[in-house]
PDB file of C-alpha atoms in Angstrom:
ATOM      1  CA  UNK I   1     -19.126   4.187   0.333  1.00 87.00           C
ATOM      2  CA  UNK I   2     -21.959   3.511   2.460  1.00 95.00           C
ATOM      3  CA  UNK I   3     -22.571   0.194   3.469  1.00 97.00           C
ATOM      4  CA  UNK I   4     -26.097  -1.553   3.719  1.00 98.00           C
ATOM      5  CA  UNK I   5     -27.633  -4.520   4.916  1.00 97.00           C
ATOM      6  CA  UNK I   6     -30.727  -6.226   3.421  1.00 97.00           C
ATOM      7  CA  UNK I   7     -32.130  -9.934   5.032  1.00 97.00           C
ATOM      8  CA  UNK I   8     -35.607 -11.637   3.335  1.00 96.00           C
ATOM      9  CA  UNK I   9     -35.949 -11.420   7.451  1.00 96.00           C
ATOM     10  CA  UNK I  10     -36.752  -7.479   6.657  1.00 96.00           C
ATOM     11  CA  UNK I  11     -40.002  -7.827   4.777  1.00 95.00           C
ATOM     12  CA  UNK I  12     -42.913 -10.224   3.345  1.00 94.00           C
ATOM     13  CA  UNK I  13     -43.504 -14.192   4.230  1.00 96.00           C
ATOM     14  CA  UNK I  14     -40.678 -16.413   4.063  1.00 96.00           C
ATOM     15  CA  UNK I  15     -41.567 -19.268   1.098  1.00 96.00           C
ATOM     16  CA  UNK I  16     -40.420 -22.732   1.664  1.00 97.00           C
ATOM     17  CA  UNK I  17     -37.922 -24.343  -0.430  1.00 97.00           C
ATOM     18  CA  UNK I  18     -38.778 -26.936  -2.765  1.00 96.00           C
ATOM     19  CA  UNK I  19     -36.520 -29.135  -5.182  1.00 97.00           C
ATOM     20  CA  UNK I  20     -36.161 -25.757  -7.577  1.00 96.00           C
ATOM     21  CA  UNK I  21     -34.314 -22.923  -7.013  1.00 96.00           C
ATOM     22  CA  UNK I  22     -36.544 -20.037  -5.075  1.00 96.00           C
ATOM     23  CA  UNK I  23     -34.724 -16.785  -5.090  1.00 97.00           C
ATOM     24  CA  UNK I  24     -34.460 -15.442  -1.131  1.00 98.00           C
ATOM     25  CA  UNK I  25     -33.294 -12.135  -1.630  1.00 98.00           C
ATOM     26  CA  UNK I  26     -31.651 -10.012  -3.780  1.00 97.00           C
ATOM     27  CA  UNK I  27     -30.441  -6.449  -4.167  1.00 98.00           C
ATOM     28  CA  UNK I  28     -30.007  -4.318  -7.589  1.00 97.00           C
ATOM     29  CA  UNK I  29     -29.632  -0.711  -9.430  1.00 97.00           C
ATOM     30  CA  UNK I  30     -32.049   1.746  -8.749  1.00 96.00           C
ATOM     31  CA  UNK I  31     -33.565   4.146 -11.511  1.00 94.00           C
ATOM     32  CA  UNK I  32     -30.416   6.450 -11.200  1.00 94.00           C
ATOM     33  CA  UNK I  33     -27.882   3.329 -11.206  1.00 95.00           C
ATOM     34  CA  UNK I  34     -24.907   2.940  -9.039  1.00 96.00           C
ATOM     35  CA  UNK I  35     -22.791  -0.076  -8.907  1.00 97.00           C
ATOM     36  CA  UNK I  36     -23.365  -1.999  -5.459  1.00 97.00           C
ATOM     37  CA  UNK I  37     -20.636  -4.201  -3.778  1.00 97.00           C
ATOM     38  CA  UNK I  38     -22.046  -7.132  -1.877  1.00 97.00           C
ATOM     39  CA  UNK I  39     -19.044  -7.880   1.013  1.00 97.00           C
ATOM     40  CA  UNK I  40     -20.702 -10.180   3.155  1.00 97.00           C
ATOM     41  CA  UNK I  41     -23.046 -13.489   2.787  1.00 98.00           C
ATOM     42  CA  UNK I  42     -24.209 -14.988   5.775  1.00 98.00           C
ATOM     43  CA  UNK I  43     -26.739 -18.189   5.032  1.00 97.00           C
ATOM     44  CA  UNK I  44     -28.691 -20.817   6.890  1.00 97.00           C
ATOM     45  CA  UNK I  45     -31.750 -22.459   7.558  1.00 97.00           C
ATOM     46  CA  UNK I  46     -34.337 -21.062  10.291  1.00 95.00           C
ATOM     47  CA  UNK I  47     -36.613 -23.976  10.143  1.00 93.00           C
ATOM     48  CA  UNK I  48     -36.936 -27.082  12.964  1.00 94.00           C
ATOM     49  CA  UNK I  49     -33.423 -28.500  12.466  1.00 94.00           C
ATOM     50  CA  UNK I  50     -32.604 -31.993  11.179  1.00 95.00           C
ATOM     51  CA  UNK I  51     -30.124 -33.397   8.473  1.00 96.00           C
ATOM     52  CA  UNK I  52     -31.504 -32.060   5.061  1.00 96.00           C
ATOM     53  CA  UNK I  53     -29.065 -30.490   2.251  1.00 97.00           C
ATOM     54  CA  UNK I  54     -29.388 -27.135   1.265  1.00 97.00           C
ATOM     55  CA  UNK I  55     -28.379 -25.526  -1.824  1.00 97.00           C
ATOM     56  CA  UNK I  56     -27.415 -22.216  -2.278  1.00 97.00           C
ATOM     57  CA  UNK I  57     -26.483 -20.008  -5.302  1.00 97.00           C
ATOM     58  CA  UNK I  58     -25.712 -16.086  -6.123  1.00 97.00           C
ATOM     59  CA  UNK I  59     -26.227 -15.291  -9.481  1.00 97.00           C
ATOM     60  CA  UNK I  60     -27.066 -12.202 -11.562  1.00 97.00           C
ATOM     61  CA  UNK I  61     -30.239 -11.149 -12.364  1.00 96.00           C
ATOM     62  CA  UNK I  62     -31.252  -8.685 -15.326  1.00 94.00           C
ATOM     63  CA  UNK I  63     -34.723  -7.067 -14.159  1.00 95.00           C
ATOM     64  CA  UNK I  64     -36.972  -6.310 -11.613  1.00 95.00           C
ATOM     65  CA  UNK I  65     -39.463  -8.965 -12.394  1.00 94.00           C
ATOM     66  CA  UNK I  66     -40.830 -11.953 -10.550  1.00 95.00           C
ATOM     67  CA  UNK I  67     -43.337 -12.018  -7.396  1.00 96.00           C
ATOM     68  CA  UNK I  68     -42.007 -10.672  -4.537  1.00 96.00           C
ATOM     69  CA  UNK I  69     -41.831  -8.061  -2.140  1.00 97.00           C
ATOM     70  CA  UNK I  70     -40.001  -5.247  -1.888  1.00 97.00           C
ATOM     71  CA  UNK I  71     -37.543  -4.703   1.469  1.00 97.00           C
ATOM     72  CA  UNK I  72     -35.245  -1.209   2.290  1.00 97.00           C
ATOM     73  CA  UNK I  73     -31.803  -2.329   3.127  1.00 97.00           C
ATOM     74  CA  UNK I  74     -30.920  -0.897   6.394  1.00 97.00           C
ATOM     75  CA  UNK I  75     -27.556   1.483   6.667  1.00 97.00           C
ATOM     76  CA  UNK I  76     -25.248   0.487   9.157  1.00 96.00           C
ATOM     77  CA  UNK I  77     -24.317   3.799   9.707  1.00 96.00           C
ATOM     78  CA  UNK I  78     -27.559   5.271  10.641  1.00 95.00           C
ATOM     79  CA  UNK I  79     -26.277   8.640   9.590  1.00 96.00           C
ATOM     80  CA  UNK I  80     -25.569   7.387   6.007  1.00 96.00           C
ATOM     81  CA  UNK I  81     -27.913   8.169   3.080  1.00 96.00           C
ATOM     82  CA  UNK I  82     -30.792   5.982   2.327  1.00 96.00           C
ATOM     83  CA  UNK I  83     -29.914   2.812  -0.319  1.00 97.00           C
ATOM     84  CA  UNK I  84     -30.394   4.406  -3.452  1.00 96.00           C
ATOM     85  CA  UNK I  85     -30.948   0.814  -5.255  1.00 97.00           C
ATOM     86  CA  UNK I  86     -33.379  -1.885  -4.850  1.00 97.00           C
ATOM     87  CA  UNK I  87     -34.028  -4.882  -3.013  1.00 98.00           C
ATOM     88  CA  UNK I  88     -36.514  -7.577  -2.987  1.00 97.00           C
ATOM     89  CA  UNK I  89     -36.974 -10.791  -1.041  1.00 97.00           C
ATOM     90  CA  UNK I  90     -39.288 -14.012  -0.670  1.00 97.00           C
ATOM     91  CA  UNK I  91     -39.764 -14.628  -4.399  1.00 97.00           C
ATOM     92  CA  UNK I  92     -42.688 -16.776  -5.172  1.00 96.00           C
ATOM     93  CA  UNK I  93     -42.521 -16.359  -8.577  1.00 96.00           C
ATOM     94  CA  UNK I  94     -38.708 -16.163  -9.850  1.00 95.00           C
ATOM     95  CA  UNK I  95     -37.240 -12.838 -11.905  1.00 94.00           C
ATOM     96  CA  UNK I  96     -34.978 -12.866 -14.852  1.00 94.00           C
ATOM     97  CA  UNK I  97     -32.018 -14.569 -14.176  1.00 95.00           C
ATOM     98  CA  UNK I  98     -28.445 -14.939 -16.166  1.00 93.00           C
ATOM     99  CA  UNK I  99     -28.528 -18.527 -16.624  1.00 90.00           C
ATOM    100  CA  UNK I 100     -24.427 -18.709 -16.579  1.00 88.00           C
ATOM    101  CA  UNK I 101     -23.752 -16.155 -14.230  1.00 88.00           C
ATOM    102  CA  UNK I 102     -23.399 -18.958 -11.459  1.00 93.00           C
ATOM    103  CA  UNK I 103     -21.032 -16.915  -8.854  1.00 96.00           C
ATOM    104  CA  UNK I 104     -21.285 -19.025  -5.695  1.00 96.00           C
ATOM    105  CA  UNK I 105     -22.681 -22.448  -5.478  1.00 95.00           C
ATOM    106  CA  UNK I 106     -22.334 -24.447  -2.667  1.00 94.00           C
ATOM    107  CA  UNK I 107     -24.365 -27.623  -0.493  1.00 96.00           C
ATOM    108  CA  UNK I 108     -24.262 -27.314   3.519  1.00 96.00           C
ATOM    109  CA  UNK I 109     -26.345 -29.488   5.955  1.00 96.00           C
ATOM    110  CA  UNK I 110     -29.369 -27.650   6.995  1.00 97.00           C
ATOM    111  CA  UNK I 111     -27.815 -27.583  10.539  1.00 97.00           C
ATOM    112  CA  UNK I 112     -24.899 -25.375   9.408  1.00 97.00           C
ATOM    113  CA  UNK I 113     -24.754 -21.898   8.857  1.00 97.00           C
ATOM    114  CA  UNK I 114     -22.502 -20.274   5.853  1.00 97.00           C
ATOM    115  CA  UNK I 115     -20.916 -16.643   6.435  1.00 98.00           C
ATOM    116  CA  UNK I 116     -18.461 -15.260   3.103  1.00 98.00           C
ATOM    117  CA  UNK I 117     -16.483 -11.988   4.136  1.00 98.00           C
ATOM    118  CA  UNK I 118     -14.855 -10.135   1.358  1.00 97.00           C
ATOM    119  CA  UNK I 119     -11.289  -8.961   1.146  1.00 96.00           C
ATOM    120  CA  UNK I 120     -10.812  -5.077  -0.002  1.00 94.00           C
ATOM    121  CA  UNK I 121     -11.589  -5.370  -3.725  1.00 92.00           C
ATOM    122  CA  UNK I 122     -12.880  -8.453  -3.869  1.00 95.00           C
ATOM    123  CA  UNK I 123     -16.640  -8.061  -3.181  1.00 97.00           C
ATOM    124  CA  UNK I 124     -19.120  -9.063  -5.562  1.00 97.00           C
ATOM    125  CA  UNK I 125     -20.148  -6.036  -8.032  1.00 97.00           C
ATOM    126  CA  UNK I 126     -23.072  -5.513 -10.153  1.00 97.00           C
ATOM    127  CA  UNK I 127     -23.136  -2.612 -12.693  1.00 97.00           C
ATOM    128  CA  UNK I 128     -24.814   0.375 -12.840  1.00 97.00           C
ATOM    129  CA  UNK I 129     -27.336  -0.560 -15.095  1.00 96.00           C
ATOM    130  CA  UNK I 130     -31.201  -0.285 -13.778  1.00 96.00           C
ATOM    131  CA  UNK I 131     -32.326  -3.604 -12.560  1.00 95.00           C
ATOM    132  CA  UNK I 132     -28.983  -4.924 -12.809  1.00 96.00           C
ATOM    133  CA  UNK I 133     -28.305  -6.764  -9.492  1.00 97.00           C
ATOM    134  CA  UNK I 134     -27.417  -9.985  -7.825  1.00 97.00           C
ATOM    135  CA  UNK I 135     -29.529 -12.680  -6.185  1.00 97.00           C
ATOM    136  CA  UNK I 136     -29.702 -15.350  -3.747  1.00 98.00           C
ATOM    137  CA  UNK I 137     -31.314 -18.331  -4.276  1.00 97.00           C
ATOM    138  CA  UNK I 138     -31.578 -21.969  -2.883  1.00 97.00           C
ATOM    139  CA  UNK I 139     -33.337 -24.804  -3.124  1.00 97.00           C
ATOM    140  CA  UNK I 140     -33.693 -28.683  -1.814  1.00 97.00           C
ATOM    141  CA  UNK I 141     -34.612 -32.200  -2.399  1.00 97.00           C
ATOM    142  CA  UNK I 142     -35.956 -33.200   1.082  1.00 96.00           C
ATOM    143  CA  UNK I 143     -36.176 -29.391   3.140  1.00 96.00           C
ATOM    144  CA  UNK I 144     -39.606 -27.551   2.609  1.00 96.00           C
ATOM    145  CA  UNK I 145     -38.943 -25.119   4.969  1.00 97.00           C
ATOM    146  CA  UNK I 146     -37.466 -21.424   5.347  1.00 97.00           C
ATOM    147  CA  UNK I 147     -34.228 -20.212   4.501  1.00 97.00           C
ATOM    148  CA  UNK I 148     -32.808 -16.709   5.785  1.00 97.00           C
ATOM    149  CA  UNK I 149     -29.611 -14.912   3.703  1.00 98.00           C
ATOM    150  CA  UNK I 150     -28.623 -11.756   4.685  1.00 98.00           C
ATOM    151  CA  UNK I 151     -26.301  -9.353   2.188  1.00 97.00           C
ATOM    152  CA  UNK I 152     -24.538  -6.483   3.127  1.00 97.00           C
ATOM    153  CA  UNK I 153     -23.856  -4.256   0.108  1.00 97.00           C
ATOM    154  CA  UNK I 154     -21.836  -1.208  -0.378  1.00 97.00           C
ATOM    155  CA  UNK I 155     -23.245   1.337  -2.719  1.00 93.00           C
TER     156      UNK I 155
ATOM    157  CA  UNK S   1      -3.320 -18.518   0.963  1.00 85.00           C
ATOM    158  CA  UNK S   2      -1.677 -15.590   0.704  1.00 86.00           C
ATOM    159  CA  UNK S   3      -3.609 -12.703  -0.029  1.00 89.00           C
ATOM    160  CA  UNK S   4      -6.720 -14.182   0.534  1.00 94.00           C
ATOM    161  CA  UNK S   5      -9.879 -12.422  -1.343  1.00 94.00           C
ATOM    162  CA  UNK S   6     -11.995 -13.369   1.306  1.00 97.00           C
ATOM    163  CA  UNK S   7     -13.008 -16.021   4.121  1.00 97.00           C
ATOM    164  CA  UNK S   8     -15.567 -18.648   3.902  1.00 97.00           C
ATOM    165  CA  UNK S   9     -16.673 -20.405   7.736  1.00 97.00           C
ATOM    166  CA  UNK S  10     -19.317 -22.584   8.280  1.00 97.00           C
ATOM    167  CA  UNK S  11     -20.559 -23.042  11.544  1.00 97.00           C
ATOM    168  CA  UNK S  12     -22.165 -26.355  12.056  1.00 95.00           C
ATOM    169  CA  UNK S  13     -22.796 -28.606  15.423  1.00 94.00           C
ATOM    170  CA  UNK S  14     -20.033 -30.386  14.293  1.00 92.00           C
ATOM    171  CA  UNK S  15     -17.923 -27.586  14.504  1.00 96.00           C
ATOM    172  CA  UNK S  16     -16.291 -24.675  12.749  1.00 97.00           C
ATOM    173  CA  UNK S  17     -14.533 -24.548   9.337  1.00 95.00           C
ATOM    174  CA  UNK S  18     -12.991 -21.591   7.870  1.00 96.00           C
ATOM    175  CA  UNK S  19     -11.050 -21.594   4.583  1.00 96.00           C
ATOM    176  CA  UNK S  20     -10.206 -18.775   2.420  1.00 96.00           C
ATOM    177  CA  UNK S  21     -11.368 -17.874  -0.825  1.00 97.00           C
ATOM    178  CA  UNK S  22     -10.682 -15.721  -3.612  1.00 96.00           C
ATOM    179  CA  UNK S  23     -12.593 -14.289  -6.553  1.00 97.00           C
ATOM    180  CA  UNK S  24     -12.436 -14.568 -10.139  1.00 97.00           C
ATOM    181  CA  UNK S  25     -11.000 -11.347 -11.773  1.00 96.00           C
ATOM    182  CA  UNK S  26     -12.384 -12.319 -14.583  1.00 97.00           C
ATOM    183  CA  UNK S  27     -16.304 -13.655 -14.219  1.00 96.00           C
ATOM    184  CA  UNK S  28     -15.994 -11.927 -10.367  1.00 96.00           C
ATOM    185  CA  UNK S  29     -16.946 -15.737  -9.380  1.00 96.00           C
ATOM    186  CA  UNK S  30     -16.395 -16.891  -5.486  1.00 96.00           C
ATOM    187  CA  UNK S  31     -13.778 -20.134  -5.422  1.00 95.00           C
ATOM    188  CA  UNK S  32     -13.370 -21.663  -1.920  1.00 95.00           C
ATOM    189  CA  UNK S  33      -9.635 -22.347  -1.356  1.00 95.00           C
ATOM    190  CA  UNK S  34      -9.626 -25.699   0.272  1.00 90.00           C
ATOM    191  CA  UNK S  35      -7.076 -26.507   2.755  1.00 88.00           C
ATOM    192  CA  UNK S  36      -3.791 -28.074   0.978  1.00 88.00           C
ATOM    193  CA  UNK S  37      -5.645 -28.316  -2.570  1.00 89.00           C
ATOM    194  CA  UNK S  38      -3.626 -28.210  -5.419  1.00 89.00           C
ATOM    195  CA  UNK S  39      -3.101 -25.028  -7.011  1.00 85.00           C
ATOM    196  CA  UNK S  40      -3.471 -26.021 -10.248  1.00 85.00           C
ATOM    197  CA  UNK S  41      -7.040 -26.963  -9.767  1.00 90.00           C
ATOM    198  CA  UNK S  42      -7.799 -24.033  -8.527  1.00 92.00           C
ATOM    199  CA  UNK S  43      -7.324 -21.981 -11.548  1.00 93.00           C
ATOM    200  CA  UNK S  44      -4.766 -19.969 -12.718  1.00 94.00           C
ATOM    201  CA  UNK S  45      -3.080 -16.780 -12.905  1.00 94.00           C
ATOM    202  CA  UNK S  46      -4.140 -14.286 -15.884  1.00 96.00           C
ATOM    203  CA  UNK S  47      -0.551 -12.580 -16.649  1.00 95.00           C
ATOM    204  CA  UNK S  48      -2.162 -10.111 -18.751  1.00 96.00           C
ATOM    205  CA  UNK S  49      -4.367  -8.613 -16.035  1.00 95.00           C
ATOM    206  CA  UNK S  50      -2.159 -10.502 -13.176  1.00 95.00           C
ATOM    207  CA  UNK S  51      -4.900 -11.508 -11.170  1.00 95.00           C
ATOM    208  CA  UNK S  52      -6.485 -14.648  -9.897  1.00 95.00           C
ATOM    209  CA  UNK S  53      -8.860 -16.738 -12.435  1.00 96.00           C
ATOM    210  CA  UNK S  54     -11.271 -19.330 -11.954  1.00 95.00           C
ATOM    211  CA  UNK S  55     -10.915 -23.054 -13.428  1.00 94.00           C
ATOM    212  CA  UNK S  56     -13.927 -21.947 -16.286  1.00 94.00           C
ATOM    213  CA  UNK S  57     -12.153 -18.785 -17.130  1.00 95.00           C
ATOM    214  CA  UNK S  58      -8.467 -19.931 -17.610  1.00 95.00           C
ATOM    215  CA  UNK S  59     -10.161 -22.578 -20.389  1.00 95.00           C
ATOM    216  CA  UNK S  60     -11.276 -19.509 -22.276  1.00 95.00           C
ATOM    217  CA  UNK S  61      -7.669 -18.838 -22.451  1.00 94.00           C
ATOM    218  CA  UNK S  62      -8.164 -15.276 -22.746  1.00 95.00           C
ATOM    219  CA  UNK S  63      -8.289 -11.491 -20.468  1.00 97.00           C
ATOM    220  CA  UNK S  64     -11.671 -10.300 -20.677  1.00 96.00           C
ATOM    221  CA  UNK S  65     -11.488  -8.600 -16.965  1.00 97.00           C
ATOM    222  CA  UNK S  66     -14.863  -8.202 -14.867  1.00 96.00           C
ATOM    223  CA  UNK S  67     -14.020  -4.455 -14.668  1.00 96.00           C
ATOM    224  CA  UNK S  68     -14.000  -4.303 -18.903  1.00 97.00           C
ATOM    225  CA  UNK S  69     -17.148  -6.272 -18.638  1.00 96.00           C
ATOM    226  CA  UNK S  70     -19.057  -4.248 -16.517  1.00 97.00           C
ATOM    227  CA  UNK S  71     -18.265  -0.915 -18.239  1.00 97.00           C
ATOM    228  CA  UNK S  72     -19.548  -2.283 -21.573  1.00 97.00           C
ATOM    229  CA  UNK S  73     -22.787  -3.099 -19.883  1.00 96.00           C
ATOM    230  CA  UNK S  74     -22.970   0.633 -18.269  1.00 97.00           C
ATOM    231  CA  UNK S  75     -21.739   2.073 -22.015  1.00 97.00           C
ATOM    232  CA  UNK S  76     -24.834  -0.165 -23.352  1.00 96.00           C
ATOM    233  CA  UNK S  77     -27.077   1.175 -20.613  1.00 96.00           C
ATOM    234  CA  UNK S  78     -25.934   4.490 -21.629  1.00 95.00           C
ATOM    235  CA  UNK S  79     -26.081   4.256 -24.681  1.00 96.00           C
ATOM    236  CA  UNK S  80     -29.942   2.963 -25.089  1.00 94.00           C
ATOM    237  CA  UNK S  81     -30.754   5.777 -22.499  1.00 93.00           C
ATOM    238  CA  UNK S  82     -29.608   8.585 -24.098  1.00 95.00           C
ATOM    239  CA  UNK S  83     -31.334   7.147 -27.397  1.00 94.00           C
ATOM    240  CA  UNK S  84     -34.670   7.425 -25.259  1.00 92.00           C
ATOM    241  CA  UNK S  85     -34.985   3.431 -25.307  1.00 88.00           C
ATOM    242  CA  UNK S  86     -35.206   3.181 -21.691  1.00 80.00           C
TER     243      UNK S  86
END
């Protein structure tokens, strides 16, 4: 498998968080599905530091709807294939998402930065369904700034 | 833990803390191992599929792995494709 990485740091205007969850970035099936394996999450706040919490949330997400714009996931190998699914970032308007599909939640101080690494068969999957993918989202009470999450998926 | 699925570390000016993690073979869910927390509130141990569960899924009291789950939503898929649907 070819692996990927995709950042909301690759495309469009960063959106400031507000005390709702705004999706940052998210990666899905293309029109000829594959499943995609997300292995790595690193999180964290890119605006002028200070003690604010930050929420953060993956969940699933069930089509490529909502405002946002459209980013090509970089290979790491740069002799690998081009991603053959999707991925969007900076949401202003937020996409179809699985309200129980809560797969990581977690609160860090805006100061701190929040890397997850994957085991061998452990990654995150989505299915090969079109539009079928996995998003990151956070939100705040107090922070109205940016956010940056960066994925890297296999596919 | 032993057999981690993965490794959570925040890096804060404070300092660094690392823990392990594992996920759900049943919702594929993320649960942060904490260091010295009780196993039993961690979840549980599906002996049907014999992997690790999360707190939510060991109250449904039942194996419904993520790998069944996601080919019934690919057989769905499928299925509405090849009936021109999609």
């Amino acid at each position: 498998m070819a692996v990927y990485n995709t950042s909301n740091d690759l495309g469009g205007t960063q959106q400031n968080l507000s005390t709702s969850y705004k999706t940052i970035v998210s990666v899905l099936a293309g029109a000829v599905p594959r499943r995609g394996f997300i292995s790595d999450i690193i999180i964290g706040a890119d605006g002028t530091p200070a003690d604010n919490a930050l929420v953060f949330t993956v969940m699933r997400q069930t089509a490529d709807d909502g405002t946002k714009t459209n980013v090509t996931p970089l290979p790491v190998d740069p002799a690998d294939p081009a991603f053959t699914g999707l991925s969007r970032a900076n949401f202003t308007a937020e996409g179809t998402i699985t309200a129980t599909s809560n797969l990581l939640s977690l609160a860090i101080n805006q100061r701190a930065t929040f890397e997850w690494a994957s085991a061998p068969g452990s990654s995150l999957v989505y299915p090969a369904t079109a539009n079928a993918g996995l998003v990151v989202r956070a939100k705040s009470p107090t922070y109205a700034s940016t956010v940056i999450a960066r994925l890297e998926v296999e596919e | 833990m032993r057999n981690p699925g993965g490794h959570v570390r925040i890096t804060s000016p404070d300092g660094i803390r690392e823990a392990d993690s594992f996920t759900c073979r049943h919702c594929g869910a993320i649960r942060i191992v904490r260091a010295k927390e009780r196993p039993e509130n961690l979840g549980g141990l599906c002996r049907l599929c014999m992997g690790l569960v999360c707190p939510a899924c060991v109250a449904l009291a039942r194996c419904d792995p993520l790998e069944r789950k996601l080919e019934r939503a690919e057989a769905a898929y499928e299925a509405r494709r090849s009936y021109g649907m999609i």
